[in-house]
């Protein structure tokens, strides 16, 4: 994955306190708008398209929503579909925060396309791991990121953050 997602192994992976992130997202984005959707933090499920279709077809709640012509049927399909990913990506062990309709979409330029994204603002104190790619200069990057975080968190709150270099 380092080769595909992080400048051929020079990148950085950030890990977060899952429970804290889930609480933060639920608190920050809860509102009375039924069209906005903030899901808890979810682990991706790696299944192929046929299994996704079968799973949605077997969902009794979805069938009930559909029978009533309820807009919640669409919301239910959306909620379920965003947690799935093709099995060829299973090594990623991806976790997602899914927020629909609550944030303004932004755009960034990738190598060959324009990619939409949404910023999620969260307390830096939820950070619990910093892993550097196998080609990254571990000592230099650890020093720089540690100093940046000390300015944001203070020395005491830095103790729980684990720094390591990937061997892969």
CSV table of N, CA and C in Angstrom, one decimal:
chain,number,residue,atom,x,y,z
A,1,UNK,N,0.8,-1.2,0.0
A,1,UNK,CA,0.0,0.0,0.0
A,1,UNK,C,0.9,1.3,0.0
A,2,UNK,N,2.0,1.2,0.6
A,2,UNK,CA,2.9,2.4,0.6
A,2,UNK,C,3.2,2.9,-0.8
A,3,UNK,N,3.4,1.9,-1.7
A,3,UNK,CA,3.7,2.3,-3.1
A,3,UNK,C,2.6,3.0,-3.7
A,4,UNK,N,1.4,2.5,-3.5
A,4,UNK,CA,0.2,3.0,-4.2
A,4,UNK,C,-0.3,4.3,-3.6
A,5,UNK,N,-0.3,4.5,-2.3
A,5,UNK,CA,-0.9,5.6,-1.7
A,5,UNK,C,0.0,6.7,-1.1
A,6,UNK,N,1.2,6.4,-1.0
A,6,UNK,CA,2.0,7.4,-0.2
A,6,UNK,C,3.4,7.7,-0.9
A,7,UNK,N,3.3,8.2,-2.1
A,7,UNK,CA,4.5,8.6,-2.8
A,7,UNK,C,5.6,7.5,-2.8
A,8,UNK,N,5.2,6.3,-3.2
A,8,UNK,CA,6.1,5.2,-3.3
A,8,UNK,C,6.9,4.9,-2.0
A,9,UNK,N,6.3,5.0,-0.9
A,9,UNK,CA,6.9,4.6,0.4
A,9,UNK,C,7.5,5.7,1.2
A,10,UNK,N,7.3,6.9,0.8
A,10,UNK,CA,7.9,8.0,1.5
A,10,UNK,C,6.8,8.7,2.4
A,11,UNK,N,5.6,8.2,2.4
A,11,UNK,CA,4.5,8.9,3.1
A,11,UNK,C,4.4,8.6,4.6
A,12,UNK,N,3.3,9.1,5.2
A,12,UNK,CA,3.0,8.9,6.6
A,12,UNK,C,1.6,8.4,6.7
A,13,UNK,N,1.4,7.5,7.7
A,13,UNK,CA,0.1,7.0,8.0
A,13,UNK,C,-0.2,7.5,9.5
A,14,UNK,N,-1.4,8.0,9.6
A,14,UNK,CA,-1.9,8.5,11.0
A,14,UNK,C,-2.9,7.5,11.5
A,15,UNK,N,-2.8,7.2,12.8
A,15,UNK,CA,-3.7,6.3,13.5
A,15,UNK,C,-4.4,7.1,14.6
A,16,UNK,N,-5.7,6.8,14.8
A,16,UNK,CA,-6.5,7.6,15.7
A,16,UNK,C,-7.2,6.7,16.7
A,17,UNK,N,-7.5,7.3,17.8
A,17,UNK,CA,-8.3,6.6,18.9
A,17,UNK,C,-9.7,6.5,18.3
A,18,UNK,N,-10.1,5.3,18.0
A,18,UNK,CA,-11.3,5.0,17.3
A,18,UNK,C,-12.6,5.4,18.1
A,19,UNK,N,-12.6,5.1,19.4
A,19,UNK,CA,-13.8,5.4,20.2
A,19,UNK,C,-13.9,7.0,20.3
A,20,UNK,N,-12.8,7.6,20.5
A,20,UNK,CA,-12.8,9.1,20.6
A,20,UNK,C,-13.3,9.7,19.3
A,21,UNK,N,-12.8,9.2,18.2
A,21,UNK,CA,-13.2,9.7,16.8
A,21,UNK,C,-14.6,9.5,16.6
A,22,UNK,N,-15.1,8.3,16.9
A,22,UNK,CA,-16.6,8.0,16.8
A,22,UNK,C,-17.4,9.0,17.6
A,23,UNK,N,-17.1,9.2,18.8
A,23,UNK,CA,-17.8,10.1,19.7
A,23,UNK,C,-17.8,11.5,19.1
A,24,UNK,N,-16.6,11.9,18.7
A,24,UNK,CA,-16.5,13.3,18.1
A,24,UNK,C,-17.3,13.5,16.9
A,25,UNK,N,-17.3,12.5,16.0
A,25,UNK,CA,-18.1,12.6,14.7
A,25,UNK,C,-19.6,12.6,15.0
A,26,UNK,N,-20.0,11.7,15.9
A,26,UNK,CA,-21.4,11.7,16.3
A,26,UNK,C,-21.9,13.0,16.9
A,27,UNK,N,-21.1,13.6,17.8
A,27,UNK,CA,-21.4,14.8,18.4
A,27,UNK,C,-21.4,16.0,17.5
A,28,UNK,N,-20.4,16.1,16.7
A,28,UNK,CA,-20.2,17.2,15.8
A,28,UNK,C,-21.2,17.3,14.7
A,29,UNK,N,-21.6,16.2,14.1
A,29,UNK,CA,-22.4,16.2,13.0
A,29,UNK,C,-23.9,15.7,13.2
A,30,UNK,N,-24.2,15.5,14.5
A,30,UNK,CA,-25.7,15.2,14.7
A,30,UNK,C,-26.5,16.5,14.5
A,31,UNK,N,-27.6,16.3,13.8
A,31,UNK,CA,-28.5,17.5,13.7
A,31,UNK,C,-29.9,16.9,13.3
A,32,UNK,N,-30.8,17.8,13.1
A,32,UNK,CA,-32.2,17.4,12.8
A,32,UNK,C,-32.4,17.2,11.3
A,33,UNK,N,-31.5,17.3,10.5
A,33,UNK,CA,-31.7,17.1,9.0
A,33,UNK,C,-31.7,15.7,8.7
A,34,UNK,N,-32.8,15.1,8.3
A,34,UNK,CA,-32.8,13.7,8.0
A,34,UNK,C,-32.0,13.3,6.7
A,35,UNK,N,-31.7,14.3,5.9
A,35,UNK,CA,-30.9,14.0,4.7
A,35,UNK,C,-29.4,14.0,4.9
A,36,UNK,N,-29.0,14.4,6.1
A,36,UNK,CA,-27.6,14.3,6.4
A,36,UNK,C,-27.3,13.0,7.2
A,37,UNK,N,-26.2,12.3,6.9
A,37,UNK,CA,-26.0,11.0,7.4
A,37,UNK,C,-24.6,11.0,8.0
A,38,UNK,N,-24.5,10.8,9.3
A,38,UNK,CA,-23.2,10.6,10.0
A,38,UNK,C,-23.2,9.2,10.6
A,39,UNK,N,-22.4,8.4,10.0
A,39,UNK,CA,-22.3,7.0,10.5
A,39,UNK,C,-21.2,6.9,11.5
A,40,UNK,N,-21.3,6.0,12.4
A,40,UNK,CA,-20.1,5.8,13.3
A,40,UNK,C,-18.9,5.3,12.4
A,41,UNK,N,-17.8,5.3,13.0
A,41,UNK,CA,-16.6,4.8,12.3
A,41,UNK,C,-16.9,3.3,11.9
A,42,UNK,N,-16.7,3.0,10.7
A,42,UNK,CA,-17.0,1.6,10.2
A,42,UNK,C,-15.7,1.0,9.6
A,43,UNK,N,-15.6,-0.3,9.8
A,43,UNK,CA,-14.5,-1.1,9.1
A,43,UNK,C,-15.1,-1.5,7.8
A,44,UNK,N,-14.3,-1.3,6.7
A,44,UNK,CA,-14.7,-1.8,5.4
A,44,UNK,C,-14.9,-3.3,5.4
A,45,UNK,N,-15.9,-3.7,4.6
A,45,UNK,CA,-16.1,-5.1,4.4
A,45,UNK,C,-15.7,-5.4,2.9
A,46,UNK,N,-14.9,-6.4,2.8
A,46,UNK,CA,-14.3,-6.7,1.5
A,46,UNK,C,-15.1,-7.8,0.8
A,47,UNK,N,-16.1,-7.5,0.0
A,47,UNK,CA,-16.9,-8.5,-0.7
A,47,UNK,C,-17.2,-8.0,-2.1
A,48,UNK,N,-17.4,-8.9,-3.0
A,48,UNK,CA,-17.6,-8.6,-4.4
A,48,UNK,C,-19.0,-8.1,-4.6
A,49,UNK,N,-19.3,-7.6,-5.8
A,49,UNK,CA,-20.6,-6.9,-6.2
A,49,UNK,C,-21.8,-7.9,-6.0
A,50,UNK,N,-21.6,-9.1,-6.4
A,50,UNK,CA,-22.7,-10.1,-6.3
A,50,UNK,C,-23.1,-10.3,-4.9
A,51,UNK,N,-22.1,-10.4,-3.9
A,51,UNK,CA,-22.5,-10.6,-2.5
A,51,UNK,C,-23.1,-9.3,-1.9
A,52,UNK,N,-22.7,-8.2,-2.4
A,52,UNK,CA,-23.3,-6.9,-1.9
A,52,UNK,C,-24.8,-6.9,-2.4
A,53,UNK,N,-25.0,-7.2,-3.6
A,53,UNK,CA,-26.4,-7.2,-4.1
A,53,UNK,C,-27.3,-8.2,-3.3
A,54,UNK,N,-26.7,-9.4,-3.1
A,54,UNK,CA,-27.4,-10.4,-2.3
A,54,UNK,C,-27.7,-10.0,-0.9
A,55,UNK,N,-26.7,-9.3,-0.3
A,55,UNK,CA,-26.9,-8.8,1.1
A,55,UNK,C,-28.0,-7.8,1.2
A,56,UNK,N,-28.0,-6.8,0.2
A,56,UNK,CA,-29.0,-5.8,0.2
A,56,UNK,C,-30.4,-6.4,-0.1
A,57,UNK,N,-30.4,-7.4,-1.0
A,57,UNK,CA,-31.7,-8.1,-1.3
A,57,UNK,C,-32.3,-8.8,-0.1
A,58,UNK,N,-31.4,-9.3,0.8
A,58,UNK,CA,-31.9,-10.0,2.0
A,58,UNK,C,-32.2,-9.0,3.2
A,59,UNK,N,-31.9,-7.8,3.1
A,59,UNK,CA,-32.2,-6.8,4.2
A,59,UNK,C,-33.7,-6.6,4.4
A,60,UNK,N,-34.2,-7.0,5.5
A,60,UNK,CA,-35.7,-6.9,5.7
A,60,UNK,C,-36.1,-5.5,6.0
A,61,UNK,N,-35.3,-4.7,6.7
A,61,UNK,CA,-35.6,-3.3,6.9
A,61,UNK,C,-35.7,-2.5,5.6
A,62,UNK,N,-34.8,-2.8,4.7
A,62,UNK,CA,-34.8,-2.2,3.4
A,62,UNK,C,-36.0,-2.5,2.6
A,63,UNK,N,-36.4,-3.8,2.6
A,63,UNK,CA,-37.6,-4.2,2.0
A,63,UNK,C,-38.8,-3.5,2.5
A,64,UNK,N,-38.9,-3.3,3.8
A,64,UNK,CA,-40.0,-2.6,4.4
A,64,UNK,C,-40.1,-1.2,4.0
A,65,UNK,N,-38.9,-0.5,4.0
A,65,UNK,CA,-38.8,0.9,3.5
A,65,UNK,C,-39.3,1.0,2.1
A,66,UNK,N,-38.8,0.0,1.2
A,66,UNK,CA,-39.2,0.1,-0.2
A,66,UNK,C,-40.7,-0.1,-0.4
A,67,UNK,N,-41.3,-1.0,0.4
A,67,UNK,CA,-42.7,-1.3,0.3
A,67,UNK,C,-43.5,-0.1,0.6
A,68,UNK,N,-43.0,0.7,1.5
A,68,UNK,CA,-43.7,2.0,1.9
A,68,UNK,C,-43.4,3.1,1.0
A,69,UNK,N,-42.5,2.9,0.1
A,69,UNK,CA,-42.1,4.1,-0.8
A,69,UNK,C,-41.3,5.1,0.0
A,70,UNK,N,-40.7,4.7,1.1
A,70,UNK,CA,-40.0,5.6,2.0
A,70,UNK,C,-38.6,6.0,1.5
A,71,UNK,N,-38.3,7.3,1.7
A,71,UNK,CA,-37.0,7.8,1.3
A,71,UNK,C,-35.9,7.2,2.1
A,72,UNK,N,-36.3,6.6,3.2
A,72,UNK,CA,-35.2,5.9,4.0
A,72,UNK,C,-34.6,4.7,3.3
A,73,UNK,N,-35.4,4.2,2.3
A,73,UNK,CA,-34.8,3.1,1.6
A,73,UNK,C,-33.5,3.5,0.9
A,74,UNK,N,-33.5,4.7,0.3
A,74,UNK,CA,-32.4,5.2,-0.4
A,74,UNK,C,-31.2,5.4,0.6
A,75,UNK,N,-31.6,6.0,1.7
A,75,UNK,CA,-30.6,6.2,2.8
A,75,UNK,C,-30.0,4.9,3.3
A,76,UNK,N,-30.8,3.9,3.4
A,76,UNK,CA,-30.3,2.6,3.9
A,76,UNK,C,-29.4,2.0,2.9
A,77,UNK,N,-29.7,2.0,1.6
A,77,UNK,CA,-28.8,1.5,0.5
A,77,UNK,C,-27.5,2.3,0.6
A,78,UNK,N,-27.6,3.6,0.7
A,78,UNK,CA,-26.3,4.4,0.7
A,78,UNK,C,-25.5,4.0,1.9
A,79,UNK,N,-26.1,4.0,3.1
A,79,UNK,CA,-25.4,3.6,4.3
A,79,UNK,C,-24.7,2.3,4.2
A,80,UNK,N,-25.3,1.3,3.6
A,80,UNK,CA,-24.7,0.0,3.5
A,80,UNK,C,-23.6,0.0,2.4
A,81,UNK,N,-23.9,0.6,1.3
A,81,UNK,CA,-22.9,0.5,0.2
A,81,UNK,C,-21.6,1.2,0.5
A,82,UNK,N,-21.6,2.2,1.3
A,82,UNK,CA,-20.3,2.9,1.6
A,82,UNK,C,-19.3,2.2,2.4
A,83,UNK,N,-19.8,1.1,3.0
A,83,UNK,CA,-18.8,0.3,3.9
A,83,UNK,C,-18.2,-0.8,3.1
A,84,UNK,N,-18.6,-1.1,1.9
A,84,UNK,CA,-18.1,-2.2,1.1
A,84,UNK,C,-16.9,-1.8,0.2
A,85,UNK,N,-16.0,-2.7,0.0
A,85,UNK,CA,-14.9,-2.5,-0.9
A,85,UNK,C,-14.5,-3.8,-1.6
A,86,UNK,N,-14.0,-3.8,-2.8
A,86,UNK,CA,-13.7,-5.0,-3.5
A,86,UNK,C,-12.7,-5.8,-2.8
A,87,UNK,N,-12.8,-7.2,-2.8
A,87,UNK,CA,-11.8,-8.0,-2.1
A,87,UNK,C,-10.4,-7.8,-2.4
A,88,UNK,N,-10.1,-7.3,-3.6
A,88,UNK,CA,-8.7,-7.1,-4.0
A,88,UNK,C,-8.0,-6.1,-3.1
A,89,UNK,N,-8.7,-5.3,-2.3
A,89,UNK,CA,-8.1,-4.3,-1.5
A,89,UNK,C,-8.1,-4.8,0.0
A,90,UNK,N,-8.3,-6.0,0.3
A,90,UNK,CA,-8.4,-6.5,1.7
A,90,UNK,C,-7.2,-6.2,2.5
A,91,UNK,N,-6.0,-6.1,1.9
A,91,UNK,CA,-4.8,-5.8,2.7
A,91,UNK,C,-4.8,-4.5,3.3
A,92,UNK,N,-5.7,-3.6,2.9
A,92,UNK,CA,-5.7,-2.2,3.4
A,92,UNK,C,-6.3,-2.2,4.8
A,93,UNK,N,-7.2,-3.0,5.1
A,93,UNK,CA,-7.8,-3.0,6.5
A,93,UNK,C,-8.3,-1.6,6.8
A,94,UNK,N,-9.1,-1.0,5.8
A,94,UNK,CA,-9.5,0.4,5.9
A,94,UNK,C,-10.7,0.6,6.9
A,95,UNK,N,-10.6,1.7,7.6
A,95,UNK,CA,-11.7,2.1,8.4
A,95,UNK,C,-12.1,3.5,7.9
A,96,UNK,N,-13.4,3.7,7.8
A,96,UNK,CA,-14.0,4.9,7.2
A,96,UNK,C,-14.9,5.7,8.2
A,97,UNK,N,-14.9,7.0,8.1
A,97,UNK,CA,-15.9,7.8,8.7
A,97,UNK,C,-16.7,8.3,7.6
A,98,UNK,N,-18.0,8.0,7.6
A,98,UNK,CA,-18.9,8.3,6.5
A,98,UNK,C,-19.8,9.4,6.9
A,99,UNK,N,-19.7,10.5,6.3
A,99,UNK,CA,-20.6,11.7,6.5
A,99,UNK,C,-21.1,12.2,5.2
A,100,UNK,N,-22.5,12.2,5.1
A,100,UNK,CA,-23.1,12.6,3.8
A,100,UNK,C,-24.0,13.8,4.1
A,101,UNK,N,-23.8,14.8,3.3
A,101,UNK,CA,-24.7,15.9,3.4
A,101,UNK,C,-24.4,16.9,4.5
A,102,UNK,N,-23.4,16.7,5.2
A,102,UNK,CA,-23.1,17.6,6.4
A,102,UNK,C,-22.0,18.6,6.1
A,103,UNK,N,-21.1,18.3,5.2
A,103,UNK,CA,-19.9,19.1,4.9
A,103,UNK,C,-19.9,19.6,3.5
A,104,UNK,N,-19.1,20.7,3.3
A,104,UNK,CA,-18.9,21.2,2.0
A,104,UNK,C,-17.9,20.4,1.3
A,105,UNK,N,-18.1,20.0,0.0
A,105,UNK,CA,-17.2,19.2,-0.7
A,105,UNK,C,-16.1,20.1,-1.2
A,106,UNK,N,-14.9,19.6,-1.2
A,106,UNK,CA,-13.7,20.3,-1.7
A,106,UNK,C,-13.1,19.4,-2.8
A,107,UNK,N,-12.1,19.9,-3.5
A,107,UNK,CA,-11.4,19.2,-4.6
A,107,UNK,C,-9.9,19.3,-4.5
A,108,UNK,N,-9.2,18.3,-4.9
A,108,UNK,CA,-7.8,18.3,-5.0
A,108,UNK,C,-7.4,17.7,-6.3
A,109,UNK,N,-6.2,18.0,-6.8
A,109,UNK,CA,-5.7,17.5,-8.0
A,109,UNK,C,-4.9,16.3,-7.7
A,110,UNK,N,-5.2,15.2,-8.4
A,110,UNK,CA,-4.4,14.0,-8.3
A,110,UNK,C,-3.5,13.9,-9.6
A,111,UNK,N,-2.8,12.8,-9.7
A,111,UNK,CA,-1.9,12.7,-10.9
A,111,UNK,C,-2.7,12.9,-12.2
A,112,UNK,N,-3.9,12.2,-12.3
A,112,UNK,CA,-4.6,12.2,-13.6
A,112,UNK,C,-6.0,12.6,-13.5
A,113,UNK,N,-6.4,13.2,-12.3
A,113,UNK,CA,-7.9,13.6,-12.2
A,113,UNK,C,-8.1,14.6,-11.1
A,114,UNK,N,-9.3,15.1,-11.0
A,114,UNK,CA,-9.7,16.0,-9.9
A,114,UNK,C,-10.5,15.1,-8.9
A,115,UNK,N,-10.1,15.1,-7.7
A,115,UNK,CA,-10.7,14.2,-6.7
A,115,UNK,C,-11.6,15.0,-5.7
A,116,UNK,N,-12.8,14.7,-5.5
A,116,UNK,CA,-13.6,15.3,-4.4
A,116,UNK,C,-13.3,14.7,-3.1
A,117,UNK,N,-13.3,15.6,-2.0
A,117,UNK,CA,-13.1,15.1,-0.7
A,117,UNK,C,-13.8,16.1,0.3
A,118,UNK,N,-13.9,15.6,1.5
A,118,UNK,CA,-14.5,16.5,2.6
A,118,UNK,C,-13.5,16.5,3.7
A,119,UNK,N,-13.3,17.7,4.3
A,119,UNK,CA,-12.4,17.8,5.5
A,119,UNK,C,-13.2,17.4,6.7
A,120,UNK,N,-12.5,16.6,7.6
A,120,UNK,CA,-13.1,16.3,8.9
A,120,UNK,C,-12.2,16.9,9.9
A,121,UNK,N,-12.7,17.9,10.6
A,121,UNK,CA,-12.0,18.5,11.7
A,121,UNK,C,-12.1,17.7,13.0
A,122,UNK,N,-11.0,17.4,13.6
A,122,UNK,CA,-11.1,16.7,14.9
A,122,UNK,C,-9.9,17.1,15.8
A,123,UNK,N,-10.0,16.9,17.1
A,123,UNK,CA,-9.0,17.2,18.0
A,123,UNK,C,-7.7,16.4,17.7
A,124,UNK,N,-6.6,17.1,17.7
A,124,UNK,CA,-5.3,16.4,17.5
A,124,UNK,C,-5.0,15.4,18.6
A,125,UNK,N,-5.7,15.6,19.7
A,125,UNK,CA,-5.5,14.7,20.9
A,125,UNK,C,-6.0,13.3,20.5
A,126,UNK,N,-6.8,13.1,19.5
A,126,UNK,CA,-7.2,11.8,19.1
A,126,UNK,C,-6.2,11.0,18.4
A,127,UNK,N,-5.1,11.6,18.0
A,127,UNK,CA,-4.0,10.9,17.3
A,127,UNK,C,-3.3,10.0,18.2
A,128,UNK,N,-3.1,8.7,17.9
A,128,UNK,CA,-2.4,7.9,18.8
A,128,UNK,C,-1.2,7.1,18.1
A,129,UNK,N,-1.1,7.3,16.8
A,129,UNK,CA,0.0,6.6,16.1
A,129,UNK,C,0.4,7.3,14.8
A,130,UNK,N,1.7,7.4,14.6
A,130,UNK,CA,2.3,7.9,13.4
A,130,UNK,C,3.3,6.9,12.8
A,131,UNK,N,3.0,6.4,11.7
A,131,UNK,CA,3.8,5.4,11.0
A,131,UNK,C,4.4,6.0,9.7
A,132,UNK,N,5.7,5.9,9.6
A,132,UNK,CA,6.3,6.4,8.4
A,132,UNK,C,6.6,5.2,7.4
A,133,UNK,N,6.5,5.6,6.1
A,133,UNK,CA,6.7,4.6,5.0
A,133,UNK,C,8.1,4.1,5.1
A,134,UNK,N,8.3,2.9,4.5
A,134,UNK,CA,9.6,2.2,4.5
A,134,UNK,C,10.8,3.0,3.9
A,135,UNK,N,10.5,4.0,3.0
A,135,UNK,CA,11.6,4.8,2.4
A,135,UNK,C,11.7,6.1,3.1
A,136,UNK,N,10.9,6.5,4.0
A,136,UNK,CA,10.9,7.8,4.7
A,136,UNK,C,12.1,7.9,5.6
A,137,UNK,N,12.6,9.1,5.8
A,137,UNK,CA,13.7,9.3,6.8
A,137,UNK,C,13.0,9.4,8.1
A,138,UNK,N,13.1,8.3,8.9
A,138,UNK,CA,12.3,8.1,10.1
A,138,UNK,C,12.7,9.2,11.1
A,139,UNK,N,14.0,9.4,11.4
A,139,UNK,CA,14.5,10.3,12.5
A,139,UNK,C,14.1,11.7,12.1
A,140,UNK,N,14.3,12.1,10.9
A,140,UNK,CA,14.0,13.5,10.5
A,140,UNK,C,12.5,13.8,10.6
A,141,UNK,N,11.7,12.9,10.1
A,141,UNK,CA,10.3,13.1,10.1
A,141,UNK,C,9.7,13.0,11.5
A,142,UNK,N,10.2,12.1,12.3
A,142,UNK,CA,9.7,11.9,13.7
A,142,UNK,C,10.0,13.2,14.4
A,143,UNK,N,11.2,13.8,14.3
A,143,UNK,CA,11.6,15.0,14.9
A,143,UNK,C,10.7,16.2,14.5
A,144,UNK,N,10.4,16.3,13.2
A,144,UNK,CA,9.6,17.4,12.7
A,144,UNK,C,8.1,17.3,13.2
A,145,UNK,N,7.6,16.1,13.1
A,145,UNK,CA,6.2,15.9,13.5
A,145,UNK,C,6.0,16.0,15.0
A,146,UNK,N,7.0,15.5,15.7
A,146,UNK,CA,7.0,15.6,17.2
A,146,UNK,C,6.9,17.1,17.6
A,147,UNK,N,7.8,17.9,17.0
A,147,UNK,CA,7.8,19.3,17.4
A,147,UNK,C,6.5,20.0,17.0
A,148,UNK,N,6.0,19.7,15.8
A,148,UNK,CA,4.7,20.2,15.4
A,148,UNK,C,3.6,19.9,16.4
A,149,UNK,N,3.5,18.6,16.8
A,149,UNK,CA,2.5,18.1,17.8
A,149,UNK,C,2.7,18.7,19.2
A,150,UNK,N,4.0,18.8,19.6
A,150,UNK,CA,4.2,19.4,20.9
A,150,UNK,C,3.7,20.9,21.0
A,151,UNK,N,3.8,21.6,19.9
A,151,UNK,CA,3.2,22.9,19.8
A,151,UNK,C,1.7,22.9,19.9
A,152,UNK,N,1.1,21.9,19.4
A,152,UNK,CA,-0.4,21.8,19.5
A,152,UNK,C,-0.9,21.2,20.7
A,153,UNK,N,-0.2,20.1,21.2
A,153,UNK,CA,-0.7,19.3,22.4
A,153,UNK,C,0.0,19.6,23.7
A,154,UNK,N,1.3,20.0,23.6
A,154,UNK,CA,2.1,20.1,24.8
A,154,UNK,C,2.8,18.7,25.1
A,155,UNK,N,3.9,18.8,25.8
A,155,UNK,CA,4.7,17.6,26.1
A,155,UNK,C,3.9,16.5,26.7
A,156,UNK,N,3.1,16.8,27.7
A,156,UNK,CA,2.4,15.7,28.4
A,156,UNK,C,1.5,14.9,27.5
A,157,UNK,N,0.8,15.5,26.6
A,157,UNK,CA,-0.2,14.8,25.8
A,157,UNK,C,0.5,14.1,24.6
A,158,UNK,N,1.8,14.2,24.5
A,158,UNK,CA,2.5,13.5,23.4
A,158,UNK,C,2.8,12.1,23.8
A,159,UNK,N,2.8,11.7,25.1
A,159,UNK,CA,3.3,10.4,25.6
A,159,UNK,C,2.5,9.3,25.0
A,160,UNK,N,1.2,9.4,24.7
A,160,UNK,CA,0.4,8.3,24.2
A,160,UNK,C,0.6,8.1,22.7
A,161,UNK,N,1.3,8.9,22.0
A,161,UNK,CA,1.5,8.8,20.5
A,161,UNK,C,2.7,7.9,20.2
A,162,UNK,N,2.4,6.8,19.4
A,162,UNK,CA,3.5,5.8,19.1
A,162,UNK,C,4.0,6.2,17.7
A,163,UNK,N,5.3,6.3,17.6
A,163,UNK,CA,6.0,6.6,16.3
A,163,UNK,C,6.7,5.3,15.9
A,164,UNK,N,6.5,4.9,14.6
A,164,UNK,CA,7.3,3.8,14.1
A,164,UNK,C,7.4,3.9,12.6
A,165,UNK,N,8.4,3.1,12.1
A,165,UNK,CA,8.6,3.0,10.7
A,165,UNK,C,8.2,1.6,10.2
A,166,UNK,N,7.5,1.7,9.1
A,166,UNK,CA,7.0,0.4,8.5
A,166,UNK,C,8.1,-0.4,7.9
A,167,UNK,N,8.1,-1.7,8.1
A,167,UNK,CA,9.1,-2.6,7.5
A,167,UNK,C,8.7,-3.1,6.2
A,168,UNK,N,7.4,-2.9,5.8
A,168,UNK,CA,7.0,-3.4,4.5
A,168,UNK,C,7.4,-2.6,3.3
